[in-house]
Amino acid sequence: FPVTISEEEISRISFLANELIDKLADKFGVNNVRITSCFRGERLNELVRGSKVSQHRLGTAVDLRIGAEEDEDVFENFEKIMNDETIPYDQLIFESNGPGSFWYHISIAHESTPGFTRNRRQVLSYGPWSVRGGKKKFIKYNKEEINLHIEENDISFVELA
């Protein structure tokens, strides 16, 4: 299906690449950063059941994986991003759909994006461990809570990756 990208969206995507993705590639090595999702037009966002207010729709978010051999590497790489003041981010989210599935959602604020003009440096998680009241919710990142879920369910994030 055709996607029309505005000049403003192109500007935001370029900003995302230059200010965030390039810094991640410098930190972890260009061959270790695998982008799984970036800009999403309205139709694609609907197909993947993305939020109507997704920063992917604005061209200011990326989902990616950083090469990892063990579950501990998954957390270590996430926390390297989280604690690096030179990597600008608005939201950093550890996400998973279950065994063998994980990615990092990282967004960046841009001056032309309504409601997202400054980086809040929010660190969240979303996955099977974040079920509250029968629904998955975005919650504050807590490595211990995620590890407890891994141990209780005898799973790995990287086993099927």
Tab-separated table of N, CA and C in Angstrom:
chain	number	residue	atom	x	y	z
A	1	PHE	N	0.843	-1.165	0.000
A	1	PHE	CA	0.000	0.000	0.000
A	1	PHE	C	0.895	1.238	0.000
A	2	PRO	N	0.499	2.237	-0.747
A	2	PRO	CA	1.349	3.436	-0.849
A	2	PRO	C	1.350	4.245	0.459
A	3	VAL	N	2.493	4.833	0.744
A	3	VAL	CA	2.642	5.671	1.924
A	3	VAL	C	3.162	7.028	1.470
A	4	THR	N	2.498	8.067	1.892
A	4	THR	CA	2.950	9.415	1.607
A	4	THR	C	3.593	9.963	2.870
A	5	ILE	N	4.817	10.441	2.725
A	5	ILE	CA	5.545	10.977	3.864
A	5	ILE	C	5.758	12.468	3.632
A	6	SER	N	5.357	13.271	4.596
A	6	SER	CA	5.479	14.722	4.468
A	6	SER	C	6.924	15.161	4.699
A	7	GLU	N	7.227	16.375	4.299
A	7	GLU	CA	8.560	16.936	4.533
A	7	GLU	C	8.857	16.994	6.036
A	8	GLU	N	7.840	17.319	6.828
A	8	GLU	CA	8.009	17.381	8.284
A	8	GLU	C	8.351	16.000	8.851
A	9	GLU	N	7.679	14.962	8.353
A	9	GLU	CA	7.971	13.596	8.808
A	9	GLU	C	9.374	13.175	8.390
A	10	ILE	N	9.765	13.526	7.177
A	10	ILE	CA	11.125	13.227	6.712
A	10	ILE	C	12.146	13.918	7.604
A	11	SER	N	11.858	15.152	7.988
A	11	SER	CA	12.751	15.890	8.875
A	11	SER	C	12.876	15.184	10.225
A	12	ARG	N	11.766	14.699	10.759
A	12	ARG	CA	11.796	14.001	12.053
A	12	ARG	C	12.541	12.673	11.951
A	13	ILE	N	12.300	11.926	10.861
A	13	ILE	CA	12.985	10.644	10.667
A	13	ILE	C	14.494	10.875	10.558
A	14	SER	N	14.899	11.895	9.829
A	14	SER	CA	16.324	12.227	9.709
A	14	SER	C	16.906	12.598	11.069
A	15	PHE	N	16.152	13.368	11.845
A	15	PHE	CA	16.580	13.746	13.188
A	15	PHE	C	16.745	12.507	14.058
A	16	LEU	N	15.779	11.587	13.995
A	16	LEU	CA	15.830	10.330	14.740
A	16	LEU	C	17.090	9.541	14.363
A	17	ALA	N	17.358	9.455	13.064
A	17	ALA	CA	18.530	8.709	12.597
A	17	ALA	C	19.825	9.357	13.066
A	18	ASN	N	19.919	10.661	12.901
A	18	ASN	CA	21.159	11.366	13.227
A	18	ASN	C	21.402	11.502	14.725
A	19	GLU	N	20.362	11.766	15.482
A	19	GLU	CA	20.532	12.061	16.907
A	19	GLU	C	20.435	10.837	17.810
A	20	LEU	N	19.782	9.777	17.340
A	20	LEU	CA	19.592	8.608	18.193
A	20	LEU	C	20.196	7.340	17.597
A	21	ILE	N	19.741	6.946	16.428
A	21	ILE	CA	20.167	5.676	15.837
A	21	ILE	C	21.675	5.657	15.582
A	22	ASP	N	22.222	6.742	15.057
A	22	ASP	CA	23.669	6.794	14.819
A	22	ASP	C	24.459	6.649	16.121
A	23	LYS	N	23.960	7.242	17.197
A	23	LYS	CA	24.657	7.128	18.488
A	23	LYS	C	24.604	5.701	19.014
A	24	LEU	N	23.489	5.019	18.790
A	24	LEU	CA	23.395	3.618	19.203
A	24	LEU	C	24.340	2.752	18.382
A	25	ALA	N	24.423	3.034	17.077
A	25	ALA	CA	25.336	2.281	16.213
A	25	ALA	C	26.788	2.515	16.617
A	26	ASP	N	27.118	3.747	16.995
A	26	ASP	CA	28.477	4.038	17.464
A	26	ASP	C	28.773	3.292	18.763
A	27	LYS	N	27.808	3.216	19.646
A	27	LYS	CA	28.015	2.595	20.961
A	27	LYS	C	28.102	1.074	20.877
A	28	PHE	N	27.218	0.454	20.074
A	28	PHE	CA	27.114	-1.010	20.051
A	28	PHE	C	27.675	-1.647	18.779
A	29	GLY	N	28.011	-0.848	17.795
A	29	GLY	CA	28.479	-1.369	16.513
A	29	GLY	C	27.319	-1.434	15.531
A	30	VAL	N	27.557	-0.942	14.347
A	30	VAL	CA	26.477	-0.836	13.362
A	30	VAL	C	25.864	-2.201	13.038
A	31	ASN	N	26.645	-3.272	13.062
A	31	ASN	CA	26.121	-4.600	12.745
A	31	ASN	C	25.341	-5.233	13.887
A	32	ASN	N	25.392	-4.623	15.061
A	32	ASN	CA	24.679	-5.163	16.216
A	32	ASN	C	23.326	-4.504	16.458
A	33	VAL	N	23.033	-3.415	15.752
A	33	VAL	CA	21.765	-2.708	15.913
A	33	VAL	C	20.843	-3.112	14.763
A	34	ARG	N	19.739	-3.788	15.130
A	34	ARG	CA	18.783	-4.257	14.108
A	34	ARG	C	17.442	-3.553	14.311
A	35	ILE	N	17.105	-2.699	13.370
A	35	ILE	CA	15.846	-1.956	13.442
A	35	ILE	C	14.718	-2.856	12.956
A	36	THR	N	13.665	-2.949	13.752
A	36	THR	CA	12.515	-3.778	13.377
A	36	THR	C	11.297	-2.938	13.012
A	37	SER	N	11.278	-1.685	13.435
A	37	SER	CA	10.170	-0.790	13.089
A	37	SER	C	10.624	0.640	13.291
A	38	CYS	N	10.163	1.508	12.390
A	38	CYS	CA	10.492	2.927	12.541
A	38	CYS	C	9.240	3.723	12.192
A	39	PHE	N	9.295	4.547	11.162
A	39	PHE	CA	8.110	5.324	10.780
A	39	PHE	C	6.994	4.391	10.330
A	40	ARG	N	5.795	4.656	10.786
A	40	ARG	CA	4.622	3.895	10.353
A	40	ARG	C	3.564	4.861	9.847
A	41	GLY	N	3.187	4.655	8.598
A	41	GLY	CA	2.041	5.394	8.090
A	41	GLY	C	0.784	4.939	8.817
A	42	GLU	N	-0.293	5.663	8.628
A	42	GLU	CA	-1.530	5.366	9.356
A	42	GLU	C	-1.999	3.938	9.146
A	43	ARG	N	-1.991	3.465	7.892
A	43	ARG	CA	-2.491	2.113	7.593
A	43	ARG	C	-1.624	1.037	8.254
A	44	LEU	N	-0.304	1.153	8.135
A	44	LEU	CA	0.580	0.169	8.753
A	44	LEU	C	0.399	0.184	10.269
A	45	ASN	N	0.275	1.356	10.843
A	45	ASN	CA	0.085	1.445	12.288
A	45	ASN	C	-1.197	0.720	12.705
A	46	GLU	N	-2.242	0.841	11.911
A	46	GLU	CA	-3.486	0.114	12.196
A	46	GLU	C	-3.261	-1.393	12.105
A	47	LEU	N	-2.540	-1.829	11.065
A	47	LEU	CA	-2.311	-3.258	10.858
A	47	LEU	C	-1.519	-3.898	11.991
A	48	VAL	N	-0.573	-3.163	12.558
A	48	VAL	CA	0.219	-3.714	13.667
A	48	VAL	C	-0.425	-3.399	15.018
A	49	ARG	N	-1.596	-2.844	14.978
A	49	ARG	CA	-2.362	-2.462	16.176
A	49	ARG	C	-1.595	-1.501	17.074
A	50	GLY	N	-0.919	-0.552	16.418
A	50	GLY	CA	-0.190	0.475	17.160
A	50	GLY	C	-1.141	1.505	17.746
A	51	SER	N	-0.663	2.195	18.731
A	51	SER	CA	-1.447	3.249	19.372
A	51	SER	C	-1.745	4.369	18.371
A	52	LYS	N	-2.902	4.955	18.487
A	52	LYS	CA	-3.253	6.076	17.610
A	52	LYS	C	-2.375	7.287	17.870
A	53	VAL	N	-1.753	7.334	19.040
A	53	VAL	CA	-0.846	8.435	19.358
A	53	VAL	C	0.619	7.965	19.365
A	54	SER	N	0.889	6.864	18.658
A	54	SER	CA	2.235	6.305	18.600
A	54	SER	C	3.234	7.311	18.042
A	55	GLN	N	4.387	7.379	18.683
A	55	GLN	CA	5.447	8.234	18.168
A	55	GLN	C	6.024	7.672	16.867
A	56	HIS	N	5.764	6.400	16.572
A	56	HIS	CA	6.145	5.843	15.269
A	56	HIS	C	5.420	6.596	14.152
A	57	ARG	N	4.182	6.964	14.394
A	57	ARG	CA	3.377	7.690	13.398
A	57	ARG	C	3.977	9.059	13.095
A	58	LEU	N	4.714	9.601	14.049
A	58	LEU	CA	5.289	10.936	13.899
A	58	LEU	C	6.698	10.905	13.318
A	59	GLY	N	7.288	9.694	13.221
A	59	GLY	CA	8.656	9.576	12.731
A	59	GLY	C	9.692	9.830	13.804
A	60	THR	N	9.293	9.685	15.081
A	60	THR	CA	10.230	9.966	16.169
A	60	THR	C	10.464	8.757	17.073
A	61	ALA	N	10.143	7.557	16.598
A	61	ALA	CA	10.347	6.353	17.408
A	61	ALA	C	10.888	5.228	16.549
A	62	VAL	N	11.643	4.350	17.206
A	62	VAL	CA	12.215	3.189	16.543
A	62	VAL	C	12.119	1.998	17.492
A	63	ASP	N	11.833	0.831	16.944
A	63	ASP	CA	11.925	-0.419	17.685
A	63	ASP	C	13.157	-1.123	17.160
A	64	LEU	N	13.956	-1.651	18.066
A	64	LEU	CA	15.182	-2.304	17.618
A	64	LEU	C	15.641	-3.344	18.615
A	65	ARG	N	16.570	-4.137	18.139
A	65	ARG	CA	17.251	-5.122	18.989
A	65	ARG	C	18.735	-4.853	18.881
A	66	ILE	N	19.416	-5.135	19.948
A	66	ILE	CA	20.875	-5.038	19.942
A	66	ILE	C	21.386	-6.431	20.212
A	67	GLY	N	22.237	-6.914	19.311
A	67	GLY	CA	22.727	-8.281	19.381
A	67	GLY	C	22.962	-8.758	20.800
A	68	ALA	N	22.357	-9.879	21.147
A	68	ALA	CA	22.496	-10.429	22.503
A	68	ALA	C	22.532	-11.946	22.417
A	69	GLU	N	23.394	-12.535	23.223
A	69	GLU	CA	23.524	-13.987	23.265
A	69	GLU	C	22.789	-14.590	24.457
A	70	GLU	N	22.691	-13.839	25.520
A	70	GLU	CA	22.087	-14.325	26.765
A	70	GLU	C	21.071	-13.308	27.255
A	71	ASP	N	20.112	-13.768	28.064
A	71	ASP	CA	19.132	-12.848	28.624
A	71	ASP	C	19.807	-11.702	29.369
A	72	GLU	N	20.883	-12.011	30.078
A	72	GLU	CA	21.558	-10.966	30.849
A	72	GLU	C	22.085	-9.865	29.935
A	73	ASP	N	22.539	-10.225	28.710
A	73	ASP	CA	22.992	-9.224	27.739
A	73	ASP	C	21.846	-8.296	27.346
A	74	VAL	N	20.645	-8.850	27.254
A	74	VAL	CA	19.468	-8.074	26.878
A	74	VAL	C	19.282	-6.936	27.887
A	75	PHE	N	19.360	-7.261	29.169
A	75	PHE	CA	19.209	-6.254	30.212
A	75	PHE	C	20.407	-5.311	30.250
A	76	GLU	N	21.609	-5.871	30.106
A	76	GLU	CA	22.817	-5.052	30.154
A	76	GLU	C	22.795	-3.988	29.059
A	77	ASN	N	22.440	-4.384	27.835
A	77	ASN	CA	22.388	-3.425	26.731
A	77	ASN	C	21.306	-2.370	26.964
A	78	PHE	N	20.156	-2.802	27.463
A	78	PHE	CA	19.070	-1.872	27.763
A	78	PHE	C	19.542	-0.846	28.797
A	79	GLU	N	20.195	-1.317	29.834
A	79	GLU	CA	20.632	-0.431	30.903
A	79	GLU	C	21.793	0.467	30.474
A	80	LYS	N	22.596	0.015	29.506
A	80	LYS	CA	23.637	0.886	28.956
A	80	LYS	C	23.001	2.098	28.281
A	81	ILE	N	21.917	1.861	27.552
A	81	ILE	CA	21.204	2.969	26.919
A	81	ILE	C	20.574	3.853	28.000
A	82	MET	N	19.896	3.221	28.941
A	82	MET	CA	19.183	3.925	29.994
A	82	MET	C	20.105	4.880	30.755
A	83	ASN	N	21.333	4.450	31.016
A	83	ASN	CA	22.244	5.221	31.856
A	83	ASN	C	23.204	6.124	31.101
A	84	ASP	N	23.154	6.116	29.784
A	84	ASP	CA	24.076	6.920	28.981
A	84	ASP	C	23.455	8.295	28.708
A	85	GLU	N	23.976	9.309	29.336
A	85	GLU	CA	23.443	10.666	29.189
A	85	GLU	C	23.671	11.234	27.793
A	86	THR	N	24.569	10.627	27.010
A	86	THR	CA	24.823	11.134	25.657
A	86	THR	C	23.809	10.610	24.649
A	87	ILE	N	23.009	9.636	25.049
A	87	ILE	CA	21.968	9.102	24.167
A	87	ILE	C	20.649	9.761	24.547
A	88	PRO	N	20.144	10.621	23.659
A	88	PRO	CA	18.900	11.312	23.986
A	88	PRO	C	17.701	10.407	23.727
A	89	TYR	N	16.789	10.353	24.686
A	89	TYR	CA	15.547	9.626	24.433
A	89	TYR	C	14.416	10.237	25.239
A	90	ASP	N	13.241	10.134	24.676
A	90	ASP	CA	12.029	10.559	25.366
A	90	ASP	C	11.501	9.370	26.167
A	91	GLN	N	11.305	8.254	25.472
A	91	GLN	CA	10.894	7.013	26.124
A	91	GLN	C	11.826	5.892	25.703
A	92	LEU	N	12.164	5.059	26.671
A	92	LEU	CA	12.934	3.843	26.447
A	92	LEU	C	12.103	2.736	27.080
A	93	ILE	N	11.647	1.802	26.243
A	93	ILE	CA	10.731	0.773	26.742
A	93	ILE	C	11.276	-0.606	26.391
A	94	PHE	N	11.407	-1.462	27.412
A	94	PHE	CA	11.759	-2.862	27.208
A	94	PHE	C	10.454	-3.592	26.947
A	95	GLU	N	10.319	-4.217	25.763
A	95	GLU	CA	9.066	-4.872	25.392
A	95	GLU	C	9.295	-6.324	25.012
A	96	SER	N	8.272	-7.147	25.266
A	96	SER	CA	8.320	-8.556	24.914
A	96	SER	C	6.905	-9.088	24.728
A	97	ASN	N	6.784	-10.048	23.815
A	97	ASN	CA	5.518	-10.768	23.651
A	97	ASN	C	5.607	-12.164	24.251
A	98	GLY	N	6.746	-12.497	24.864
A	98	GLY	CA	6.916	-13.810	25.462
A	98	GLY	C	8.254	-14.410	25.080
A	99	PRO	N	8.410	-15.728	25.256
A	99	PRO	CA	9.696	-16.386	24.997
A	99	PRO	C	10.243	-16.081	23.602
A	100	GLY	N	11.526	-15.757	23.548
A	100	GLY	CA	12.192	-15.504	22.276
A	100	GLY	C	11.855	-14.168	21.663
A	101	SER	N	11.106	-13.353	22.369
A	101	SER	CA	10.640	-12.093	21.808
A	101	SER	C	11.022	-10.944	22.728
A	102	PHE	N	11.822	-10.020	22.220
A	102	PHE	CA	12.107	-8.794	22.960
A	102	PHE	C	12.549	-7.731	21.973
A	103	TRP	N	12.353	-6.503	22.341
A	103	TRP	CA	12.866	-5.379	21.583
A	103	TRP	C	12.860	-4.164	22.493
A	104	TYR	N	13.582	-3.148	22.042
A	104	TYR	CA	13.596	-1.877	22.746
A	104	TYR	C	12.851	-0.871	21.885
A	105	HIS	N	11.910	-0.185	22.475
A	105	HIS	CA	11.241	0.943	21.821
A	105	HIS	C	11.940	2.189	22.344
A	106	ILE	N	12.428	3.004	21.430
A	106	ILE	CA	13.108	4.231	21.835
A	106	ILE	C	12.545	5.375	20.992
A	107	SER	N	12.121	6.424	21.674
A	107	SER	CA	11.624	7.597	20.968
A	107	SER	C	12.450	8.810	21.377
A	108	ILE	N	12.358	9.831	20.545
A	108	ILE	CA	13.104	11.066	20.787
A	108	ILE	C	12.166	12.237	20.536
A	109	ALA	N	12.278	13.254	21.354
A	109	ALA	CA	11.461	14.444	21.169
A	109	ALA	C	12.019	15.276	20.024
A	110	HIS	N	11.125	15.972	19.347
A	110	HIS	CA	11.511	16.859	18.250
A	110	HIS	C	10.698	18.138	18.378
A	111	GLU	N	11.318	19.245	18.106
A	111	GLU	CA	10.655	20.540	18.305
A	111	GLU	C	9.351	20.698	17.536
A	112	SER	N	9.168	19.949	16.448
A	112	SER	CA	7.945	20.101	15.657
A	112	SER	C	6.854	19.105	16.032
A	113	THR	N	7.078	18.323	17.071
A	113	THR	CA	6.126	17.283	17.439
A	113	THR	C	5.257	17.752	18.607
A	114	PRO	N	3.972	18.003	18.353
A	114	PRO	CA	3.094	18.476	19.426
A	114	PRO	C	3.074	17.503	20.602
A	115	GLY	N	3.291	18.033	21.795
A	115	GLY	CA	3.261	17.214	23.001
A	115	GLY	C	4.548	16.476	23.299
A	116	PHE	N	5.481	16.467	22.356
A	116	PHE	CA	6.737	15.743	22.550
A	116	PHE	C	7.911	16.628	22.150
A	117	THR	N	8.019	17.795	22.746
A	117	THR	CA	9.073	18.733	22.350
A	117	THR	C	10.318	18.662	23.225
A	118	ARG	N	10.250	17.908	24.333
A	118	ARG	CA	11.448	17.720	25.162
A	118	ARG	C	11.512	16.263	25.627
A	119	ASN	N	12.704	15.765	25.788
A	119	ASN	CA	12.902	14.376	26.208
A	119	ASN	C	12.616	14.225	27.700
A	120	ARG	N	11.692	13.322	28.023
A	120	ARG	CA	11.303	13.077	29.410
A	120	ARG	C	12.176	12.019	30.085
A	121	ARG	N	12.900	11.242	29.283
A	121	ARG	CA	13.735	10.135	29.768
A	121	ARG	C	12.928	9.154	30.626
A	122	GLN	N	11.750	8.797	30.122
A	122	GLN	CA	10.928	7.776	30.776
A	122	GLN	C	11.497	6.404	30.465
A	123	VAL	N	11.571	5.542	31.469
A	123	VAL	CA	12.046	4.174	31.285
A	123	VAL	C	10.935	3.246	31.751
A	124	LEU	N	10.380	2.479	30.795
A	124	LEU	CA	9.214	1.647	31.052
A	124	LEU	C	9.453	0.225	30.566
A	125	SER	N	8.508	-0.645	30.860
A	125	SER	CA	8.516	-1.996	30.293
A	125	SER	C	7.085	-2.394	29.972
A	126	TYR	N	6.977	-3.385	29.081
A	126	TYR	CA	5.666	-3.854	28.638
A	126	TYR	C	5.828	-5.299	28.194
A	127	GLY	N	5.145	-6.201	28.871
A	127	GLY	CA	5.260	-7.602	28.510
A	127	GLY	C	4.410	-8.458	29.418
A	128	PRO	N	4.592	-9.776	29.360
A	128	PRO	CA	3.791	-10.688	30.184
A	128	PRO	C	3.885	-10.401	31.679
A	129	TRP	N	4.979	-9.824	32.140
A	129	TRP	CA	5.163	-9.492	33.557
A	129	TRP	C	4.395	-8.235	33.967
A	130	SER	N	3.889	-7.473	32.995
A	130	SER	CA	3.266	-6.188	33.313
A	130	SER	C	1.741	-6.239	33.262
A	131	VAL	N	1.189	-7.434	33.453
A	131	VAL	CA	-0.268	-7.580	33.457
A	131	VAL	C	-0.814	-7.034	34.770
A	132	ARG	N	-1.746	-6.134	34.643
A	132	ARG	CA	-2.408	-5.534	35.808
A	132	ARG	C	-3.907	-5.542	35.520
A	133	GLY	N	-4.679	-6.159	36.395
A	133	GLY	CA	-6.118	-6.211	36.187
A	133	GLY	C	-6.510	-6.938	34.904
A	134	GLY	N	-5.722	-7.962	34.533
A	134	GLY	CA	-6.038	-8.760	33.348
A	134	GLY	C	-5.567	-8.169	32.029
A	135	LYS	N	-4.925	-7.000	32.043
A	135	LYS	CA	-4.442	-6.368	30.806
A	135	LYS	C	-2.973	-5.997	30.952
A	136	LYS	N	-2.245	-6.107	29.827
A	136	LYS	CA	-0.860	-5.643	29.834
A	136	LYS	C	-0.856	-4.120	29.902
A	137	LYS	N	0.021	-3.601	30.744
A	137	LYS	CA	0.142	-2.154	30.934
A	137	LYS	C	1.606	-1.755	30.807
A	138	PHE	N	1.822	-0.508	30.428
A	138	PHE	CA	3.167	0.044	30.474
A	138	PHE	C	3.454	0.365	31.934
A	139	ILE	N	4.547	-0.190	32.446
A	139	ILE	CA	4.916	0.042	33.843
A	139	ILE	C	6.369	0.505	33.910
A	140	LYS	N	6.746	1.034	35.047
A	140	LYS	CA	8.126	1.449	35.252
A	140	LYS	C	9.039	0.228	35.129
A	141	TYR	N	10.151	0.386	34.411
A	141	TYR	CA	11.103	-0.707	34.212
A	141	TYR	C	11.632	-1.197	35.545
A	142	ASN	N	11.568	-2.519	35.736
A	142	ASN	CA	12.062	-3.142	36.957
A	142	ASN	C	12.665	-4.492	36.577
A	143	LYS	N	13.981	-4.527	36.457
A	143	LYS	CA	14.682	-5.738	36.023
A	143	LYS	C	14.349	-6.929	36.913
A	144	GLU	N	14.253	-6.718	38.214
A	144	GLU	CA	13.978	-7.820	39.136
A	144	GLU	C	12.603	-8.436	38.868
A	145	GLU	N	11.618	-7.605	38.596
A	145	GLU	CA	10.278	-8.113	38.304
A	145	GLU	C	10.272	-8.944	37.015
A	146	ILE	N	10.995	-8.482	36.016
A	146	ILE	CA	11.081	-9.216	34.747
A	146	ILE	C	11.834	-10.530	34.962
A	147	ASN	N	12.943	-10.491	35.690
A	147	ASN	CA	13.715	-11.706	35.971
A	147	ASN	C	12.884	-12.730	36.736
A	148	LEU	N	12.074	-12.268	37.680
A	148	LEU	CA	11.199	-13.172	38.427
A	148	LEU	C	10.240	-13.875	37.474
A	149	HIS	N	9.699	-13.139	36.521
A	149	HIS	CA	8.796	-13.730	35.524
A	149	HIS	C	9.539	-14.788	34.694
A	150	ILE	N	10.783	-14.485	34.306
A	150	ILE	CA	11.597	-15.429	33.527
A	150	ILE	C	11.801	-16.720	34.324
A	151	GLU	N	12.179	-16.573	35.589
A	151	GLU	CA	12.443	-17.743	36.433
A	151	GLU	C	11.178	-18.553	36.692
A	152	GLU	N	10.094	-17.887	37.025
A	152	GLU	CA	8.838	-18.587	37.330
A	152	GLU	C	8.289	-19.346	36.132
A	153	ASN	N	8.552	-18.825	34.928
A	153	ASN	CA	8.003	-19.438	33.714
A	153	ASN	C	9.039	-20.203	32.905
A	154	ASP	N	10.286	-20.258	33.407
A	154	ASP	CA	11.369	-20.984	32.751
A	154	ASP	C	11.458	-20.635	31.265
A	155	ILE	N	11.598	-19.341	30.991
A	155	ILE	CA	11.672	-18.880	29.614
A	155	ILE	C	12.957	-18.093	29.380
A	156	SER	N	13.205	-17.790	28.116
A	156	SER	CA	14.331	-16.955	27.713
A	156	SER	C	13.849	-16.002	26.651
A	157	PHE	N	14.372	-14.778	26.669
A	157	PHE	CA	14.034	-13.820	25.623
A	157	PHE	C	14.799	-14.111	24.343
A	158	VAL	N	15.955	-14.739	24.452
A	158	VAL	CA	16.798	-14.917	23.274
A	158	VAL	C	16.730	-16.332	22.701
A	159	GLU	N	16.029	-17.261	23.335
A	159	GLU	CA	16.072	-18.658	22.896
A	159	GLU	C	15.557	-18.862	21.476
A	160	LEU	N	14.571	-18.087	21.060
A	160	LEU	CA	14.021	-18.236	19.714
A	160	LEU	C	14.438	-17.135	18.774
A	161	ALA	N	15.209	-16.184	19.289
A	161	ALA	CA	15.555	-14.993	18.517
A	161	ALA	C	16.504	-15.300	17.375
